[in-house]
Coordinates of C-alpha atoms in Angstrom, one line a residue:
M1 CA 42.0 12.9 21.0
Q2 CA 41.8 12.9 17.0
R3 CA 40.2 8.9 17.2
L4 CA 37.4 10.5 19.2
F5 CA 36.8 13.0 17.6
A6 CA 36.3 10.8 14.7
D7 CA 33.9 8.6 16.6
Y8 CA 31.9 11.4 16.6
R9 CA 31.9 12.0 13.5
L10 CA 30.3 9.0 12.6
C11 CA 27.5 9.0 15.4
F12 CA 27.0 12.7 14.1
F13 CA 27.1 10.6 10.8
T14 CA 25.1 7.5 12.1
G15 CA 22.3 10.1 13.8
A16 CA 21.7 11.7 10.2
L17 CA 20.7 8.6 8.6
V18 CA 18.5 6.9 11.4
I19 CA 16.4 10.1 11.1
Y20 CA 16.3 9.7 7.3
A21 CA 15.5 6.0 7.7
L22 CA 12.6 6.9 10.4
I23 CA 11.1 10.5 9.2
G24 CA 13.3 11.6 6.1
A25 CA 11.7 10.9 2.3
P26 CA 13.5 10.1 -0.8
T27 CA 12.9 13.3 -2.4
A28 CA 11.2 15.4 -0.1
D29 CA 8.6 17.7 -1.7
H30 CA 7.8 20.0 1.2
P31 CA 11.2 19.7 3.2
A32 CA 10.8 20.9 7.2
G33 CA 13.2 20.5 10.9
A34 CA 13.4 16.8 10.0
E35 CA 16.2 18.0 7.0
I36 CA 17.4 20.7 8.5
I37 CA 18.5 18.2 12.0
M38 CA 20.4 15.7 8.6
G39 CA 21.6 18.3 6.9
V40 CA 23.3 20.2 10.3
L41 CA 24.5 16.3 11.1
L42 CA 25.8 15.0 8.0
F43 CA 27.9 18.7 7.9
L44 CA 29.1 17.8 10.9
G45 CA 29.5 13.7 10.2
M46 CA 31.7 14.7 7.4
G47 CA 33.5 18.0 8.4
V48 CA 34.6 20.9 6.9
S49 CA 37.2 19.0 5.1
A50 CA 34.9 17.1 3.0
F51 CA 33.6 20.6 1.5
V52 CA 37.5 21.4 0.7
R53 CA 39.3 17.7 -0.7
P54 CA 37.0 17.8 -3.5
F55 CA 38.5 21.8 -5.0
Q56 CA 42.2 20.3 -4.0
F57 CA 43.5 19.1 -8.0
T58 CA 46.3 19.5 -6.8
Q59 CA 46.5 16.5 -4.4
K60 CA 46.6 13.0 -5.4
P61 CA 43.7 10.5 -4.0
T62 CA 43.9 7.8 -2.9
N63 CA 40.5 6.5 -5.7
S64 CA 41.8 8.9 -8.0
H65 CA 40.0 7.6 -11.8
W66 CA 36.6 7.9 -9.6
F67 CA 37.7 10.6 -7.4
M68 CA 38.8 12.4 -10.6
A69 CA 35.8 11.8 -12.6
A70 CA 33.2 13.1 -9.4
Q71 CA 36.1 16.4 -9.2
V72 CA 35.4 18.0 -12.4
L73 CA 31.8 16.7 -12.7
L74 CA 30.9 18.5 -9.6
V75 CA 32.5 21.9 -10.7
V76 CA 31.2 21.6 -14.6
G77 CA 27.5 20.8 -12.5
L78 CA 28.1 24.1 -10.2
C79 CA 29.3 26.6 -12.7
L80 CA 27.6 25.8 -16.3
P81 CA 24.4 24.6 -15.8
L82 CA 23.5 26.6 -12.5
A83 CA 25.1 29.8 -14.3
R84 CA 22.1 28.2 -16.9
G85 CA 19.4 27.8 -14.4
V86 CA 19.9 31.7 -13.4
F87 CA 20.1 33.2 -17.0
F88 CA 17.1 31.7 -18.0
E89 CA 15.5 32.5 -14.5
Y90 CA 13.9 29.4 -13.3
R91 CA 12.7 29.1 -9.8
H92 CA 14.5 29.5 -7.2
T93 CA 13.3 26.2 -5.4
D94 CA 13.4 24.3 -9.0
I95 CA 17.1 25.1 -9.2
A96 CA 17.9 24.2 -5.7
R97 CA 15.9 20.5 -6.3
D98 CA 17.9 19.9 -9.5
L99 CA 21.2 21.0 -8.1
I100 CA 20.8 18.6 -4.4
G101 CA 19.9 16.0 -6.4
F102 CA 23.1 16.6 -8.5
L103 CA 24.9 17.0 -5.8
F104 CA 23.7 13.4 -3.9
L105 CA 24.9 11.9 -7.4
I106 CA 29.1 13.4 -6.0
L107 CA 28.3 12.3 -2.8
P108 CA 30.8 10.1 -3.0
V109 CA 34.0 12.5 -3.3
F110 CA 32.5 14.3 -0.5
I111 CA 32.1 11.0 2.2
A112 CA 33.7 8.2 0.7
P113 CA 37.9 9.3 2.6
F114 CA 36.2 10.0 5.6
L115 CA 34.2 6.0 6.1
E116 CA 36.8 4.2 4.7
K117 CA 37.4 2.7 7.1
K118 CA 36.7 -0.5 9.4
E119 CA 34.2 1.3 11.2
G120 CA 33.4 3.2 8.2
H121 CA 32.1 0.0 5.7
K122 CA 29.9 -1.9 8.6
M123 CA 28.3 0.6 10.2
L124 CA 26.9 2.0 6.2
T125 CA 26.2 -0.9 5.0
I126 CA 23.7 -1.9 8.1
L127 CA 22.7 1.8 7.7
C128 CA 21.4 1.5 4.5
L129 CA 20.5 -1.8 4.9
L130 CA 18.3 0.0 8.1
I131 CA 16.9 2.5 4.9
G132 CA 15.8 -0.1 3.3
F133 CA 13.8 -1.7 5.4
A134 CA 12.5 1.5 7.9
F135 CA 11.8 2.2 3.6
G136 CA 9.8 -0.7 3.6
L137 CA 7.9 -0.4 6.6
R138 CA 6.9 3.1 6.0
T139 CA 5.1 1.6 2.6
L140 CA 2.9 -1.4 3.9
F141 CA 2.2 0.8 7.4
P142 CA 1.9 4.7 6.6
D143 CA -0.2 5.5 9.2
N144 CA 2.0 5.2 11.4
I145 CA 4.3 7.0 15.2
F146 CA 7.1 8.1 12.5
N147 CA 4.1 9.6 9.8
I148 CA 4.8 13.7 11.0
R149 CA 4.5 13.7 7.2
G150 CA 0.9 13.7 6.8
N151 CA -0.3 12.8 2.5
E152 CA 2.6 14.4 1.0
L153 CA 3.8 11.3 -1.6
L154 CA 7.2 10.3 -0.1
Y155 CA 7.7 7.9 -2.7
L156 CA 9.8 5.7 -0.2
A157 CA 9.3 2.5 -2.7
N158 CA 11.1 3.9 -5.5
S159 CA 14.4 3.7 -3.3
P160 CA 17.4 2.8 -4.4
L161 CA 17.9 0.9 -0.9
I162 CA 15.2 -1.1 -0.9
L163 CA 15.7 -3.5 -3.7
F164 CA 19.2 -3.3 -2.2
T165 CA 18.2 -4.4 0.6
A166 CA 16.1 -6.8 -0.2
I167 CA 18.8 -8.8 -2.8
Y168 CA 21.6 -8.5 -0.1
A169 CA 18.7 -9.9 3.0
L170 CA 18.0 -12.3 0.2
G171 CA 20.8 -13.6 -1.2
W172 CA 22.8 -13.2 2.8
G173 CA 20.6 -15.6 3.8
G174 CA 21.0 -18.2 1.3
Q175 CA 25.0 -17.7 2.1
K176 CA 24.3 -18.6 5.3
L177 CA 22.5 -21.3 5.2
F178 CA 25.1 -22.6 2.5
E179 CA 28.5 -21.7 5.0
K180 CA 26.7 -24.3 7.0
F181 CA 23.5 -25.0 8.9
T182 CA 23.3 -24.1 12.5
M183 CA 20.4 -22.9 14.0
R184 CA 21.8 -19.8 14.3
H185 CA 22.2 -19.6 10.5
V186 CA 18.3 -20.6 10.1
V187 CA 17.6 -18.1 12.4
I188 CA 19.8 -15.5 10.2
A189 CA 17.7 -16.7 7.4
A190 CA 14.2 -16.7 8.5
F191 CA 14.0 -12.7 9.6
A192 CA 16.1 -11.8 5.9
V193 CA 13.1 -14.1 4.2
L194 CA 11.1 -11.9 6.5
G195 CA 12.8 -8.1 5.6
V196 CA 12.8 -9.9 1.4
I197 CA 8.6 -10.1 1.8
I198 CA 8.3 -6.2 3.6
C199 CA 10.5 -4.9 1.2
L200 CA 9.1 -6.6 -2.5
A201 CA 5.5 -6.1 -0.4
A202 CA 6.4 -2.7 -0.7
M203 CA 7.9 -1.9 -4.3
M204 CA 4.8 -4.1 -5.2
Q205 CA 2.1 -2.2 -4.0
D206 CA 2.2 0.0 -7.8
I207 CA 3.4 -3.0 -10.4
R208 CA 6.8 -2.0 -10.4
R209 CA 8.2 -4.1 -12.7
A210 CA 11.7 -4.2 -12.8
T211 CA 12.2 -4.1 -8.9
F212 CA 10.4 -7.4 -9.3
A213 CA 12.0 -8.8 -12.2
A214 CA 15.8 -7.3 -10.7
V215 CA 14.8 -9.8 -7.4
M216 CA 13.4 -12.4 -9.5
I217 CA 16.5 -12.8 -11.9
S218 CA 18.9 -12.2 -9.0
L219 CA 17.6 -15.0 -6.6
L220 CA 18.0 -17.0 -9.8
I221 CA 21.9 -16.0 -9.8
F222 CA 22.8 -17.3 -6.7
L223 CA 21.0 -20.9 -7.6
V224 CA 22.8 -21.1 -10.4
L225 CA 26.1 -19.9 -8.7
G226 CA 25.1 -22.2 -5.5
F227 CA 24.8 -24.8 -7.2
I228 CA 28.2 -24.8 -9.4
K229 CA 29.5 -24.5 -6.0
A230 CA 28.7 -27.0 -4.2
P231 CA 25.6 -28.6 -5.3
F232 CA 24.8 -30.7 -2.3
K233 CA 25.4 -27.7 -0.1
M234 CA 22.6 -25.6 -2.1
V235 CA 19.3 -28.8 -1.0
F236 CA 19.0 -27.6 2.6
P237 CA 18.3 -23.9 1.1
A238 CA 16.8 -25.1 -2.5
C239 CA 14.7 -26.6 0.5
I240 CA 13.3 -23.1 2.3
M241 CA 12.8 -21.4 -0.8
G242 CA 10.6 -23.8 -2.3
A243 CA 8.4 -24.0 1.1
V244 CA 8.4 -20.3 0.8
F245 CA 7.3 -20.7 -3.3
C246 CA 4.5 -22.9 -1.9
V247 CA 3.4 -20.6 0.7
F248 CA 3.3 -17.3 -1.1
Y249 CA 1.6 -19.5 -4.4
Q250 CA -0.9 -17.8 -4.5
D251 CA 0.5 -14.0 -3.8
I252 CA 3.2 -14.7 -6.1
L253 CA 1.0 -16.3 -8.9
S254 CA -1.7 -13.3 -8.7
L255 CA 1.8 -10.9 -8.4
M256 CA 3.2 -12.3 -12.0
N257 CA -0.5 -11.9 -13.3
E258 CA -0.6 -8.6 -12.3
V259 CA 2.9 -7.8 -13.4
S260 CA 1.7 -9.0 -17.3
L261 CA -1.0 -7.0 -17.3
K262 CA 0.6 -4.1 -16.5
T263 CA 3.0 -4.7 -19.5
S264 CA 0.7 -5.3 -21.8
Q265 CA -1.8 -2.1 -21.0
V266 CA 1.5 0.4 -20.9
G267 CA 4.3 -1.3 -22.4
M268 CA 7.3 0.2 -21.6
N269 CA 5.9 3.5 -19.4
M270 CA 6.8 5.8 -22.7
R271 CA 10.1 6.1 -21.3
I272 CA 12.0 5.8 -25.2
Q273 CA 8.9 8.7 -26.3
E274 CA 10.6 10.4 -23.7
W275 CA 14.6 10.1 -25.1
Q276 CA 12.9 11.2 -28.0
A277 CA 11.3 14.5 -25.8
V278 CA 14.6 14.8 -24.2
W279 CA 16.2 15.0 -27.7
Q280 CA 13.0 17.0 -29.6
V281 CA 14.2 20.0 -27.2
M282 CA 17.7 20.0 -26.9
S283 CA 18.4 19.5 -31.1
S284 CA 16.2 23.0 -31.8
D285 CA 19.1 24.9 -29.9
S286 CA 22.9 23.9 -30.3
V287 CA 23.7 25.9 -27.1
S288 CA 21.8 24.1 -25.4
M289 CA 22.9 20.7 -26.8
I290 CA 26.2 21.4 -25.7
L291 CA 25.5 23.4 -22.5
G292 CA 22.0 22.2 -21.8
K293 CA 19.3 23.6 -20.5
G294 CA 20.2 24.6 -17.0
W295 CA 19.3 23.2 -13.2
G296 CA 16.2 24.3 -12.7
A297 CA 14.6 23.4 -16.6
S298 CA 10.8 21.4 -17.5
F299 CA 10.0 20.0 -20.6
A300 CA 6.9 18.3 -21.9
S301 CA 7.4 14.9 -20.6
P302 CA 5.7 11.5 -22.5
A303 CA 5.8 9.8 -19.4
V304 CA 3.2 12.2 -17.9
G305 CA 0.8 12.8 -19.9
G306 CA 2.1 16.0 -21.4
F307 CA 3.2 17.9 -18.3
P308 CA 6.2 20.1 -18.0
V309 CA 7.8 18.0 -15.5
T310 CA 11.3 19.1 -14.6
F311 CA 12.6 15.8 -14.0
T312 CA 13.6 12.7 -16.2
H313 CA 13.2 8.5 -15.2
S314 CA 16.5 8.1 -16.4
L315 CA 19.6 10.1 -15.0
L316 CA 21.9 10.4 -18.6
S317 CA 18.9 12.1 -20.0
A318 CA 18.2 14.2 -17.2
M319 CA 21.6 14.7 -17.5
M320 CA 21.0 15.7 -21.3
L321 CA 18.8 18.1 -20.6
K322 CA 20.1 20.1 -18.3
A323 CA 24.1 19.6 -18.0
G324 CA 24.1 19.4 -22.5
L325 CA 26.6 16.7 -24.0
I326 CA 29.6 18.2 -22.4
G327 CA 27.2 17.1 -18.6
L328 CA 25.8 14.0 -19.6
L329 CA 29.8 12.9 -21.4
L330 CA 31.3 14.0 -18.0
C331 CA 28.7 11.8 -16.2
L332 CA 29.0 8.8 -17.9
F333 CA 33.4 8.9 -17.6
Y334 CA 32.4 9.7 -13.6
L335 CA 29.6 6.1 -13.9
F336 CA 32.2 3.8 -15.4
F337 CA 34.7 4.0 -13.3
V338 CA 32.4 3.4 -10.7
F339 CA 30.7 0.1 -12.9
E340 CA 34.8 -0.5 -12.6
K341 CA 34.8 -0.8 -9.3
L342 CA 31.7 -2.8 -9.0
R343 CA 32.6 -5.1 -11.7
R344 CA 35.5 -6.1 -8.6
L345 CA 33.4 -7.3 -6.4
V346 CA 31.6 -9.7 -9.3
F347 CA 33.3 -12.3 -8.3
S348 CA 34.9 -11.7 -4.6
E349 CA 31.7 -11.1 -3.1
P350 CA 28.8 -11.5 -6.0
V351 CA 25.9 -11.3 -3.3
A352 CA 27.2 -7.7 -2.8
A353 CA 28.1 -6.7 -6.7
I354 CA 24.4 -8.2 -7.5
A355 CA 22.8 -6.2 -4.7
L356 CA 24.0 -2.8 -5.9
F357 CA 24.0 -4.0 -9.1
W358 CA 20.0 -3.6 -10.2
P359 CA 19.2 -0.7 -8.4
L360 CA 22.2 1.2 -10.2
M361 CA 20.8 0.2 -13.6
I362 CA 17.5 0.9 -12.9
A363 CA 18.0 4.7 -11.5
V364 CA 20.2 5.8 -14.3
L365 CA 18.1 4.3 -17.4
F366 CA 14.6 3.8 -15.8
Y367 CA 13.0 5.2 -12.5
A368 CA 13.6 9.3 -11.3
S369 CA 15.2 8.2 -7.8
Y370 CA 18.5 9.5 -8.9
K371 CA 17.6 12.6 -7.7
S372 CA 17.8 11.5 -4.0
L373 CA 20.6 10.3 -0.9
D374 CA 19.4 6.5 -1.2
F375 CA 21.3 6.9 -5.1
G376 CA 24.4 8.8 -3.4
L377 CA 24.6 6.6 -0.5
L378 CA 24.8 3.5 -2.9
L379 CA 27.5 5.1 -5.3
T380 CA 29.2 5.0 -1.8
L381 CA 28.9 1.7 -1.0
I382 CA 30.2 0.6 -4.1
L383 CA 33.4 2.4 -3.8
I384 CA 34.2 2.2 -0.5
W385 CA 33.1 -2.1 -1.0
S386 CA 35.9 -1.5 -3.7
S387 CA 38.1 -0.5 -1.6
R388 CA 37.8 -2.7 1.4
N389 CA 38.0 -5.4 -0.7
R390 CA 41.5 -4.3 -2.3
T391 CA 42.9 -4.3 1.1
K392 CA 42.0 -7.2 2.2
E393 CA 39.7 -6.4 5.5
P394 CA 36.8 -9.1 6.7
R395 CA 34.2 -9.3 4.2
P396 CA 31.6 -6.8 3.9
S397 CA 29.0 -9.3 2.9
D398 CA 27.6 -10.2 6.3
P399 CA 27.5 -6.5 8.2
L400 CA 27.3 -7.9 11.7

């Protein structure tokens, strides 16, 4: 009976993420029925215990270090910035959006214990790849049968999971050809390349230089690792990649020219100036420097032309603005253990480690995608993959 209930929970969780992939939005401007259904399904999937466990400090969790760091950050985030936001009488919608984004940051503390099973590992990997691929298709073909949100800006291409999918598919397809040259592996590699092209084309509609650089560097790393491990085995995968490059030579050259042009025009997109603006706001008030301005706070961001906005383009500067030095230090403490888990995958699962590293770093430093459900799923993948690798379960580099 218990196993049947667990299977039902996994079905609810899967249903929520499938809906998210097909009609959801990473940071919806107008949450509607889809978000309500997803929320209900996620609640049914995780169960009441998932919302009680993070507040049970007397019990020692399985992954004690990251879990306890997340627990402390969760309690502080639900108290200090929330109280500050209410005290300053920010708009309720702004407070709610910041609070939901913060809960996505802490998502692993709710769902990682539930997913630390063989089925959960495999299912979450496949679902994250599905979300990334679906977001790519929805970006390239906005007028499709799943477009129920009209002209709302969905920012699907900003999702960390679309970059994860592109890099993972690139490494996984190459790994199949590297392991053994069979017709089955050739077909798998062909579909993987198609997925990479779709995701990359979606991300580059707005010339996202960081994601483009991440894919190119990852490709170079995969090639170097392959040649170091077995040079002769890399001949065929390298030929396939060379053929793809020749076919799309003009497109790749045009893309590189656009990246170069954008860099010459906008430089770092005022990211350094944004940090300076946050620091200027915080340094004017010693209490705010320590405790933050609270959830819902806004500031004039040079990255968007000086208009007041409630977000920054870096998780770290956002935590500084909203939760002060206390929140920033606790967030860094939490991220330290996440990166420590990721480090364990570098030598045992290099494809997974590289595919997870880039979207994590970009969300933390350059894009505001840390406020999305995708970022929480990415963190969960890192933590449960590391746990799976430690328990010597089947390799996660092959989700199928």
